[in-house]
Structures are given as C-alpha cells and as structure tokens.
Amino acid sequence: MSELSTATDSPAAAPPTSGPTSGAATGPASASASGSATGRGSGPATAPAYGSAASRAALDAARRILGENRVVGADGDAGRTRLLGPNTSLFRSRRVDAVLRPATAEQVGAIVALFSREPDSGSLHAVSTGRNWGLGSREPARDDAVVLDLGGLDRVRALDLEAGWAVVEPGVTQGQLSRLLAHTPRMVNVTVSAAATSVVGNALDRGVGLRGQRTEDLAGLEVVLPGGETVRVGWWPAPGRTAPVYPHGLGPSALPLFVQSNLGVVTAAVIRLPARPEAVRVTRLGFPAPALAEVTDTVRRWVAQGLTRGVPRIYDPAAGLSYGGTEGEYTVHLAVDGTAESVEALTGILTAEARRSGLFTEVSAAEGVDPAHPNHEVTRLVERAYAGDPDITDTLFRAKMGVAADKIDTAAGFLFFLPLLPFTGEAVARADRLLREAAAASGVRLSSTLHLLGADLVDCVVAMKFPHEEAAAERAHRALDLLYESFTEAGFTPYRLDVDHAGQRDALAVDTAAVALVRRLKAVLDPNNAIAPGRYR
C-alpha cells in the first residue's frame, strides 16, 4: 500500500462553471442535491435562517476556521440567488447564504458541528465538484442553505494496487484518478461524462460507469455526522491490517445509509479498483427502429450468457450519431475484454450471432483496430473508456454537448431524466413510445441511451439538450414533467432525482413505512436539520 498526499488538479467548484454527463455526472459529496438557474423550482422555501443570530454566529465562526478567502458571502439579499452562478438546466436559482470551501476533513467536521448546534443555525448543502449536470449542478434542493464546497478536499490518500483499492476525497476527479493508475494493473470504473467530474460524488448519487453501477465500487466511507463526529463505515484500511476488502462487515451494514443520503457529509471513500483487462474490443451493431424490441431480447440473451463485459449500451438514433451510428438507426455497443485470445474468440462469437439473427443492418468489430476506418477514433475512445481511461481531453464529451466542460453551466442547456426499466423488449419498446409522445407534446428533441446493467435491469438515460435561454428551457422542463408522469404511471421510476423533483420521493416509494424509518433516523442523528434537509426528503 502506498500513502499519497498530492493535491489534485480538480477545480474547487468556482461559482460560475460546471459541466455535463451522460449516465453519471458528479454531484453531492454527501449525496445532497444540485442544480438551478431561473424561474422554475420545486420545494417549498423553508423559513429563512438568513440573518438570524445563530446563522450569523455560525458563519462568523466558519470564517475563523477557514479564513476569509475560503468563505464567499452573498452581496446583499438579492445576491443570494446569484451566488452559485448559472446552471445548465436553468432550474430556479435557490437562495444561498454563503459558500464555504474547506481544505481538510477536519475543517469539515468543525463546520458541521457549528451548524448542528441550534435549529436556526442554518443547513449545509454539500457538493463535491458541483458537476451534477442535468440534475441541478451545485444547487441545493431548498432555499436558504449554506453550500459546503468539498472541491478542495482533493487528495488520493492511499492506494493499494495489489488489493485493488484507493482512498479518495470528494474533490478527486475521474481524470485525476485514472492518470494515477495509468500503466498499472488496476483501473477506475469511469463514466462517459467529463474527466473533471467527481468519483465520490457520482458514486454517492448512484451514478453508472462503463463497468457497472458505481455504488458497487464503494467499499468504505468516512462520514462526518451532525454534531461533527467522524465515523468510518464499511471496510477501511489500517496500518498492519491484512483483511481483504469486504464492505459488509459484521452485523447491520451502515454504508448504504449514506448513499443518496442527508444523514452525514462524506469526506473520503474507499473505491474499488477493478483489474485492468489485457485487451478490449467494442463491436458496433446498427438496426432500424421497428426491430427495437426483438433486438433488445436478443442482446439480453447475449448478456445473460456472458458474451459481453462491462455495461453494453443501446443508443437511439439521436444519441448514436456521436458514436459513429447511421442516421435514423439505433446503435449497439458491445464490449468484450480479457486476454487477447479470449477477446478475439468472444468477438467472433458475437459477430456470428449478430449476422445469423438477421436483425442488424451493420455488424462491425474492426473499427477500433483499423486506423483507416472513419469510426476508428471514436471507437478507440470508447474502448479506452471501458479500460478505465475517461478521455482526458473530453473529445467525445465536447462532441455530444457542443461546448467544453467548463462552459456547460453557462453556455449549454441540458436536462436528465433517469428511469429504470426491466430488461425486456416489451418494456424498452414501451419506454421508447413514451419518449416519442413527450417529444411530440413538448416540441423538445430527446435522446436516450440504454445502459444494460446485467441481464434484468436497464438504466435508461434520457437527455434533453436545448438553447441556454428561457423559452427553450420552459419547453424542456415541460418535457421533463411529462416524462415523470408517464414513466411513473408505466412503473418505470427514476433512480436519481433532479432538484425540482426532489419532493417526489414519497410518491415514488414502494413502502412509505420504509421512508418513515429513514426520517426517524434523520430526526435522531440530525434533529436540527443541519445537513441538506431537502435532499431525497
């Protein structure tokens, strides 16, 4: 095991900037919400603690702990809605009392203790790098919060390549961690979002990488509880400890309590590092829209029988264009990895199966190995991402979004809707119809990518891109509301919520008693609502 203390190049979430994502952005380091910028907005405005004696005392004490240069206050009451800058989704800008930028986990503990003392001390909304694009960027779910920006906690504290783990802080980006792991036998499970997105923040909000769901990468968490106490849940390294990584421990496991949670502020995580494959190959298939249901069932069989690796993806015609797809057709990416010999064998089996099915207009497995192929560059970027390289230059990201990552919040209009589907042709075809109905009703162009999470579950990533102006945003938000209504009615509920729909947790819950149980835990741990009271409330 090596101990690392080098700071990263991860930005400390400067107020005006952020960036997009595609199935996993980054966001809250304590799984607290994000996003906002204009006249829409859900969530009742809470009774403002702004200006109360307790809130002023907490902020004054925070300045003494952090120093004036790490505390950004609002310029008068009107400035509270401008403090975070714009957000790509044009969610209503919430009122924010201040932005605090700690540099160490110890400072986080001291800050949380300050805001836990009294009911009107104010509430903290924690963000990692603030790039929870499409779901709220860095915006709180409710008004009158103090934003706790953890971008300055940007160390990789420890790394063990033999056992396959790293201890990382919320400000560590997937680009930074992947560079650290370059030319090693280990890799990070990257998303197709920008290199400058947070590993920890995205995992805590249940983001999805190309190797699988990122919650599965969490082996341990360091959490500051309300009151300032620090606990470590799950598996955590210790000097001389030889126990293998096993996050569940003995007895009830506390780790899942802090995923999409407002029970504490996460200041570090043990991230599993998968073994790097010796070879990777991506096969691209194309097919017409009428074949969607049959293709879905066919691909499901291949996934169930172990013919693919990582997370295969199916792109609709709009999404597929960025990946070398043919105009008007759906595109499939099937990755295989392992030794060079096994990759060659599995690729041959997949292409033979695809051709025999008669469903596909294109079957191509040579694009990544043929420099002369027009899709060579994009296919190589995809293959490298499956091998843990998140495209440091953001080539694909810029092609999809139309702007660079640091311009997403100021120059791009972007919304996400993220429902889960059963992995059946019938369910996927129905979801596709619902998307087309919402597009027709709203006049907004939607694109979707299906992330195939094993043989039974599909993560349906719906993206809405629009000009960064009010009229276009109104139409896009109308489409988003329609999707929440129609998909929920169909039983296809979202697994992540944007800040304007954070209050829908009750309506989407399978068992309201389970929600009540978590609220009782919240009341015990955080009676003064010091941490993100609106997050997945």
XYZ file of C-alpha atoms in Angstrom:
537
model
C 0.000 0.000 0.000
C 1.293 3.464 -0.824
C 0.348 6.625 1.017
C -0.363 9.574 -1.262
C -0.817 13.181 -0.300
C -0.540 15.036 -3.580
C -3.322 17.504 -4.272
C -5.258 17.028 -7.488
C -5.923 19.429 -10.301
C -9.632 19.159 -9.567
C -11.282 22.571 -9.579
C -12.735 23.777 -6.295
C -16.108 24.345 -7.960
C -15.815 28.026 -8.823
C -19.290 29.557 -8.772
C -19.834 30.176 -12.494
C -18.676 26.897 -14.027
C -19.533 23.205 -14.217
C -20.158 20.576 -16.888
C -22.397 17.697 -18.281
C -22.731 13.989 -18.014
C -24.293 11.034 -19.666
C -25.337 8.487 -17.177
C -23.383 9.577 -14.360
C -22.366 13.002 -13.663
C -20.931 14.033 -10.391
C -22.553 15.755 -7.603
C -23.135 15.781 -3.930
C -20.396 14.515 -1.745
C -22.952 13.739 0.905
C -25.465 12.859 -1.752
C -27.077 16.233 -1.284
C -28.778 17.709 -4.321
C -27.679 20.132 -7.030
C -28.805 22.308 -9.983
C -30.630 25.628 -10.822
C -30.756 28.943 -12.637
C -34.047 30.573 -13.440
C -37.728 30.766 -12.729
C -38.699 27.120 -12.205
C -38.221 25.316 -8.961
C -39.761 22.815 -6.644
C -39.542 22.531 -2.973
C -41.082 24.970 -0.618
C -38.828 27.747 0.544
C -38.017 26.977 4.152
C -38.300 29.660 6.788
C -35.053 31.516 6.208
C -32.457 31.375 8.924
C -30.626 34.069 6.956
C -29.820 36.929 9.257
C -30.712 35.101 12.464
C -28.301 35.467 15.342
C -27.476 31.748 15.239
C -26.762 31.720 11.496
C -24.579 34.828 11.730
C -22.672 33.275 14.625
C -22.140 30.034 12.658
C -20.864 31.874 9.584
C -18.583 34.104 11.671
C -17.125 31.009 13.342
C -16.725 29.357 9.916
C -14.671 32.334 8.744
C -12.375 31.954 11.726
C -11.925 28.236 10.981
C -11.452 28.503 7.199
C -10.130 32.011 6.711
C -11.883 34.797 4.823
C -10.575 33.587 1.438
C -12.487 30.304 1.793
C -15.852 31.869 2.619
C -17.920 33.541 -0.107
C -20.893 35.539 1.119
C -23.828 36.992 -0.772
C -23.772 40.654 -1.772
C -26.987 41.629 -0.037
C -30.245 39.670 -0.090
C -30.616 39.910 -3.876
C -27.159 38.404 -4.324
C -28.185 35.176 -2.604
C -29.747 33.809 -5.809
C -26.635 34.723 -7.821
C -24.030 33.261 -5.520
C -23.726 29.899 -7.320
C -23.899 31.305 -10.828
C -25.996 29.783 -13.626
C -26.733 26.093 -14.068
C -27.040 24.235 -17.344
C -30.616 23.084 -16.688
C -31.934 26.572 -15.894
C -33.505 25.363 -12.669
C -34.606 28.191 -10.421
C -31.614 29.597 -8.579
C -32.094 28.911 -4.884
C -31.291 31.448 -2.199
C -27.876 30.625 -0.747
C -26.467 32.299 2.358
C -22.791 31.554 1.699
C -20.334 29.134 0.094
C -17.776 27.505 2.403
C -14.676 25.861 0.941
C -12.861 23.702 3.494
C -9.469 22.256 2.630
C -9.397 19.320 5.056
C -11.736 16.724 6.529
C -11.015 18.142 9.977
C -12.356 21.526 8.878
C -15.499 19.810 7.560
C -16.077 18.275 10.979
C -15.717 21.634 12.675
C -18.106 23.298 10.195
C -20.773 20.607 10.547
C -20.567 20.922 14.327
C -21.202 24.679 14.059
C -24.353 24.279 12.005
C -25.698 21.453 14.176
C -25.856 23.457 17.396
C -29.211 25.226 17.061
C -32.356 24.804 14.922
C -31.845 28.184 13.237
C -28.086 27.921 12.643
C -28.829 27.096 9.001
C -28.435 23.996 6.834
C -25.462 22.736 4.859
C -25.675 21.508 1.272
C -22.512 19.590 0.361
C -21.166 19.296 -3.188
C -18.036 17.587 -4.441
C -17.041 19.251 -7.721
C -20.557 20.585 -8.363
C -20.869 18.938 -11.782
C -24.193 17.198 -11.208
C -25.179 18.398 -14.666
C -28.716 17.862 -15.863
C -29.933 17.241 -12.312
C -29.074 20.572 -10.715
C -25.318 21.190 -10.968
C -24.443 22.558 -7.497
C -27.868 23.913 -6.492
C -29.496 22.866 -3.210
C -32.956 21.325 -3.289
C -34.279 24.058 -0.977
C -33.673 27.729 -0.354
C -31.623 29.274 2.443
C -28.794 26.743 2.573
C -25.075 27.246 3.084
C -23.171 25.412 0.347
C -20.298 23.280 1.612
C -17.996 23.010 -1.410
C -15.699 19.993 -0.946
C -13.738 20.514 -4.167
C -10.699 21.489 -2.068
C -10.619 18.013 -0.483
C -8.790 16.636 -3.491
C -6.267 14.098 -2.211
C -5.833 10.458 -3.044
C -4.891 9.478 0.488
C -3.796 5.906 -0.112
C -3.546 3.396 -2.938
C -3.094 -0.374 -2.916
C -2.675 -1.860 -6.375
C -2.289 -5.394 -5.090
C -5.573 -5.402 -3.135
C -7.334 -3.101 -5.610
C -8.481 -0.022 -3.711
C -7.847 3.698 -3.272
C -8.901 6.112 -0.538
C -10.068 9.263 -2.304
C -11.616 12.542 -1.209
C -14.683 14.161 -2.830
C -12.684 16.586 -4.968
C -10.752 13.803 -6.718
C -11.866 13.571 -10.344
C -12.079 10.511 -12.549
C -9.452 12.063 -14.805
C -7.033 12.512 -11.928
C -7.509 9.004 -10.551
C -7.196 7.411 -13.977
C -3.917 9.255 -14.615
C -2.589 7.988 -11.306
C -3.490 4.441 -12.350
C -2.045 4.700 -15.869
C 0.276 1.788 -16.760
C -0.769 -0.152 -13.652
C -2.767 -3.409 -13.397
C -5.727 -1.517 -11.894
C -8.284 0.923 -13.313
C -11.187 3.120 -12.230
C -14.771 2.497 -13.323
C -15.251 5.663 -15.384
C -18.422 7.260 -16.709
C -18.838 8.827 -20.126
C -19.007 12.280 -18.544
C -16.165 14.789 -18.379
C -12.790 13.922 -16.896
C -13.227 16.669 -14.279
C -16.213 15.011 -12.554
C -16.004 13.612 -9.030
C -15.602 9.893 -8.407
C -17.058 10.010 -4.887
C -19.915 12.421 -5.614
C -21.153 10.403 -8.571
C -20.945 7.105 -6.700
C -22.912 8.549 -3.775
C -25.690 9.623 -6.123
C -25.781 6.120 -7.690
C -24.132 7.039 -10.961
C -23.343 4.389 -13.555
C -19.920 3.726 -15.054
C -18.902 1.617 -18.019
C -18.015 -1.290 -15.722
C -21.245 -1.178 -13.706
C -23.104 0.765 -11.038
C -20.696 2.928 -9.109
C -22.317 2.200 -5.759
C -20.726 -1.246 -6.129
C -17.326 0.486 -6.161
C -17.859 1.862 -2.637
C -16.076 -0.307 -0.076
C -15.968 2.193 2.787
C -16.943 5.756 3.671
C -15.566 8.369 6.047
C -18.578 10.365 7.228
C -18.966 13.467 9.361
C -22.190 13.099 11.303
C -24.330 16.002 12.507
C -22.566 17.283 15.595
C -19.147 16.885 13.960
C -18.294 13.276 14.884
C -16.380 11.338 12.220
C -17.129 7.660 11.632
C -15.846 5.149 9.099
C -18.366 2.634 7.797
C -17.849 -0.414 5.619
C -14.240 -1.511 5.056
C -11.366 0.826 5.882
C -7.582 0.285 5.709
C -5.494 0.385 8.862
C -1.744 0.018 9.462
C -0.798 -3.644 9.534
C -4.276 -4.762 8.533
C -4.275 -7.647 6.071
C -8.019 -8.334 5.872
C -9.319 -8.340 2.282
C -11.721 -5.666 1.106
C -15.192 -6.623 2.353
C -17.610 -3.695 2.797
C -20.355 -5.517 4.702
C -18.542 -6.258 7.967
C -20.411 -7.955 10.807
C -23.966 -7.162 11.784
C -26.035 -4.418 10.106
C -24.110 -2.521 7.448
C -24.220 1.260 7.814
C -22.580 2.091 4.487
C -25.794 2.180 2.373
C -27.311 4.714 4.781
C -25.022 7.391 3.354
C -25.819 6.852 -0.346
C -28.330 9.405 -1.715
C -28.496 10.493 1.881
C -28.622 13.568 4.081
C -27.530 11.755 7.237
C -23.921 12.942 7.050
C -21.205 14.544 4.928
C -18.817 12.119 3.235
C -15.197 13.305 3.350
C -13.499 10.246 1.832
C -14.301 6.861 0.321
C -12.544 3.575 -0.301
C -13.056 2.977 -4.020
C -12.609 -0.477 -5.501
C -10.267 -0.589 -8.483
C -11.075 -3.371 -10.980
C -8.292 -5.323 -12.641
C -7.326 -3.779 -15.951
C -8.108 -6.107 -18.888
C -5.262 -7.096 -21.178
C -7.380 -6.388 -24.261
C -10.695 -4.683 -25.064
C -12.778 -4.750 -28.233
C -16.074 -2.999 -28.982
C -18.454 -4.391 -31.595
C -20.877 -1.904 -33.153
C -24.257 -3.014 -34.464
C -26.880 -0.967 -36.294
C -30.575 -1.692 -36.672
C -33.820 0.051 -37.731
C -36.418 1.298 -35.236
C -39.042 -1.439 -35.884
C -36.566 -4.064 -34.633
C -36.042 -2.431 -31.196
C -37.997 -4.964 -29.117
C -36.551 -8.011 -30.857
C -33.001 -6.640 -30.727
C -33.404 -5.907 -27.003
C -34.408 -9.501 -26.284
C -31.561 -10.805 -28.443
C -28.948 -8.656 -26.714
C -30.376 -9.679 -23.351
C -29.654 -13.311 -24.196
C -26.055 -12.459 -25.057
C -25.615 -10.543 -21.804
C -27.205 -13.346 -19.754
C -24.908 -15.916 -21.363
C -21.747 -13.948 -20.556
C -20.830 -12.946 -24.109
C -20.295 -9.284 -23.160
C -18.323 -7.409 -20.483
C -18.888 -4.166 -18.655
C -22.064 -2.237 -19.491
C -23.301 -2.749 -23.078
C -25.208 0.214 -24.485
C -28.025 0.782 -26.977
C -28.307 4.301 -28.428
C -31.370 5.734 -30.105
C -30.769 7.448 -33.485
C -30.135 10.867 -31.907
C -27.649 9.571 -29.313
C -25.926 7.170 -31.702
C -24.692 9.843 -34.089
C -21.933 10.821 -31.646
C -20.672 7.220 -31.688
C -20.485 6.544 -35.401
C -24.083 5.419 -35.824
C -26.007 5.683 -39.087
C -28.572 8.446 -39.485
C -32.037 7.224 -38.477
C -30.842 3.932 -36.989
C -30.236 2.613 -33.500
C -26.683 1.689 -32.477
C -25.432 -1.019 -30.123
C -22.003 -1.107 -28.439
C -20.971 -4.495 -27.085
C -17.649 -4.615 -25.234
C -15.627 -7.732 -24.561
C -12.381 -7.861 -22.616
C -9.842 -10.253 -21.172
C -6.797 -11.817 -22.747
C -6.189 -11.073 -26.415
C -7.145 -14.634 -27.351
C -10.409 -14.585 -25.382
C -11.359 -11.194 -26.812
C -10.798 -12.488 -30.338
C -12.922 -15.556 -29.632
C -15.810 -13.681 -27.990
C -15.840 -11.032 -30.714
C -16.092 -13.767 -33.314
C -18.992 -15.393 -31.451
C -20.866 -12.088 -31.080
C -20.482 -11.071 -34.707
C -21.545 -14.536 -35.885
C -24.606 -14.429 -33.615
C -25.499 -10.939 -34.843
C -25.261 -11.900 -38.503
C -27.264 -15.098 -38.016
C -30.070 -13.154 -36.303
C -30.812 -11.150 -39.430
C -31.778 -8.170 -37.259
C -28.850 -5.875 -37.948
C -28.043 -3.660 -40.909
C -24.453 -3.216 -39.689
C -22.117 -5.569 -37.822
C -18.647 -4.105 -37.295
C -15.912 -5.307 -34.961
C -12.855 -3.854 -36.671
C -13.357 -0.122 -36.167
C -11.048 0.078 -33.160
C -8.223 -1.839 -34.817
C -8.430 -0.350 -38.319
C -6.859 3.130 -38.370
C -8.364 3.746 -41.815
C -11.952 3.241 -40.671
C -13.937 6.503 -40.373
C -15.109 5.481 -36.890
C -11.649 4.499 -35.676
C -11.039 7.497 -33.408
C -14.417 7.419 -31.647
C -14.282 3.626 -31.243
C -10.816 3.779 -29.726
C -12.020 6.404 -27.244
C -14.917 4.122 -26.270
C -12.629 1.108 -25.908
C -10.211 3.097 -23.775
C -13.097 4.201 -21.544
C -14.074 0.561 -20.979
C -10.435 0.060 -19.943
C -10.568 2.899 -17.395
C -9.386 5.891 -19.436
C -12.034 8.665 -19.209
C -10.848 10.608 -22.287
C -8.799 13.287 -20.530
C -9.255 15.684 -23.450
C -13.076 15.281 -23.338
C -13.202 14.773 -27.106
C -16.432 12.769 -27.086
C -17.899 14.896 -24.343
C -17.444 18.094 -26.330
C -18.857 16.422 -29.437
C -22.002 15.399 -27.546
C -22.500 18.636 -25.608
C -21.314 21.162 -28.171
C -19.199 23.050 -25.613
C -16.265 22.312 -23.307
C -16.871 21.057 -19.771
C -16.063 24.386 -18.155
C -18.753 26.093 -20.283
C -21.619 23.673 -19.644
C -23.369 25.709 -16.944
C -23.020 28.998 -18.796
C -23.465 28.078 -22.459
C -25.412 24.798 -22.759
C -28.984 23.846 -21.958
C -29.211 20.311 -20.608
C -31.594 18.133 -18.573
C -31.505 14.489 -17.491
C -34.272 12.000 -16.782
C -33.033 8.665 -15.412
C -35.622 5.884 -15.084
C -35.000 2.165 -14.643
C -36.602 -0.376 -16.991
C -36.987 -4.142 -16.946
C -34.598 -5.661 -19.498
C -37.293 -6.864 -21.892
C -38.094 -5.914 -25.447
C -41.657 -5.057 -24.465
C -40.591 -2.634 -21.715
C -37.929 -0.955 -23.849
C -40.341 -0.511 -26.762
C -42.944 0.994 -24.434
C -40.393 3.412 -22.966
C -39.411 4.410 -26.493
C -43.053 5.209 -27.285
C -43.355 7.308 -24.133
C -40.278 9.275 -25.133
C -41.674 9.978 -28.582
C -45.002 11.067 -27.100
C -43.288 13.509 -24.714
C -41.182 14.887 -27.560
C -44.244 15.410 -29.743
C -46.216 17.065 -26.925
C -43.414 19.432 -25.880
C -41.598 20.074 -29.149
C -38.312 19.078 -27.483
C -35.863 16.676 -29.076
C -34.984 13.852 -26.705
C -32.188 11.309 -26.950
C -31.816 8.105 -24.985
C -29.068 5.640 -24.185
C -29.786 2.289 -22.564
C -27.135 1.092 -20.112
C -27.592 -2.658 -19.715
C -26.908 -3.453 -16.060
C -26.832 -7.238 -16.168
C -29.490 -9.488 -17.640
C -32.514 -7.973 -15.877
C -32.085 -4.213 -15.484
C -31.759 -1.254 -17.856
C -30.648 2.254 -16.905
C -32.448 4.485 -19.411
C -30.527 7.757 -19.728
C -32.748 10.404 -21.323
C -31.036 13.646 -22.306
C -32.653 16.911 -23.360
C -30.392 19.493 -24.968
C -31.739 22.974 -25.673
C -30.521 26.545 -26.224
C -29.464 28.156 -22.940
C -32.373 30.604 -22.833
C -35.682 30.846 -21.020
C -38.216 29.930 -23.710
C -36.340 26.765 -24.708
C -35.862 25.864 -21.052
C -39.609 26.145 -20.417
C -40.286 23.611 -23.179
C -37.591 21.266 -21.916
C -38.904 21.387 -18.356
C -42.389 20.698 -19.680
C -40.994 17.594 -21.387
C -39.300 16.582 -18.136
C -42.565 16.864 -16.203
C -44.347 14.770 -18.840
C -41.667 12.079 -18.558
C -42.011 11.926 -14.781
C -45.769 11.500 -15.180
C -45.834 8.931 -17.987
C -42.890 6.806 -16.886
C -44.087 6.665 -13.288
C -47.529 5.608 -14.461
C -45.881 2.835 -16.503
C -43.920 1.664 -13.450
C -40.574 2.923 -14.789
C -39.451 5.039 -11.832
C -36.281 7.159 -11.762
C -33.317 6.136 -9.644
C -31.932 9.674 -9.385
C -33.904 12.894 -8.945
C -33.223 16.432 -10.080
C -33.596 19.306 -7.627
C -37.049 20.320 -8.856
C -38.422 16.808 -8.367
C -36.664 16.057 -5.075
C -40.006 16.082 -3.281
C -41.282 13.089 -5.256
C -39.516 10.551 -3.099
C -42.702 9.795 -1.139
C -44.812 9.355 -4.267
C -42.233 7.009 -5.807
C -41.596 4.960 -2.662
C -42.537 1.279 -2.707
C -43.217 1.311 1.048
C -43.953 4.565 2.866
C -43.075 2.872 6.168
C -39.501 2.471 4.926
C -39.344 6.202 4.133
C -40.703 6.945 7.608
C -37.978 4.756 9.130
C -35.260 6.790 7.429
C -36.937 10.000 8.619
C -36.836 8.706 12.171
C -33.114 8.058 11.763
C -32.709 11.595 10.417
C -34.555 13.039 13.407
C -32.255 11.177 15.803
C -28.979 11.925 14.017
C -29.785 15.433 12.820
C -32.584 16.948 14.934
C -31.715 20.492 13.819
C -31.672 19.655 10.082
C -28.085 20.783 9.740
C -27.452 18.732 6.584
C -29.363 19.043 3.311
C -32.928 18.832 4.631
C -34.393 18.779 1.101
C -32.235 16.060 -0.420
C -34.311 12.969 -1.314
C -36.513 14.059 1.553
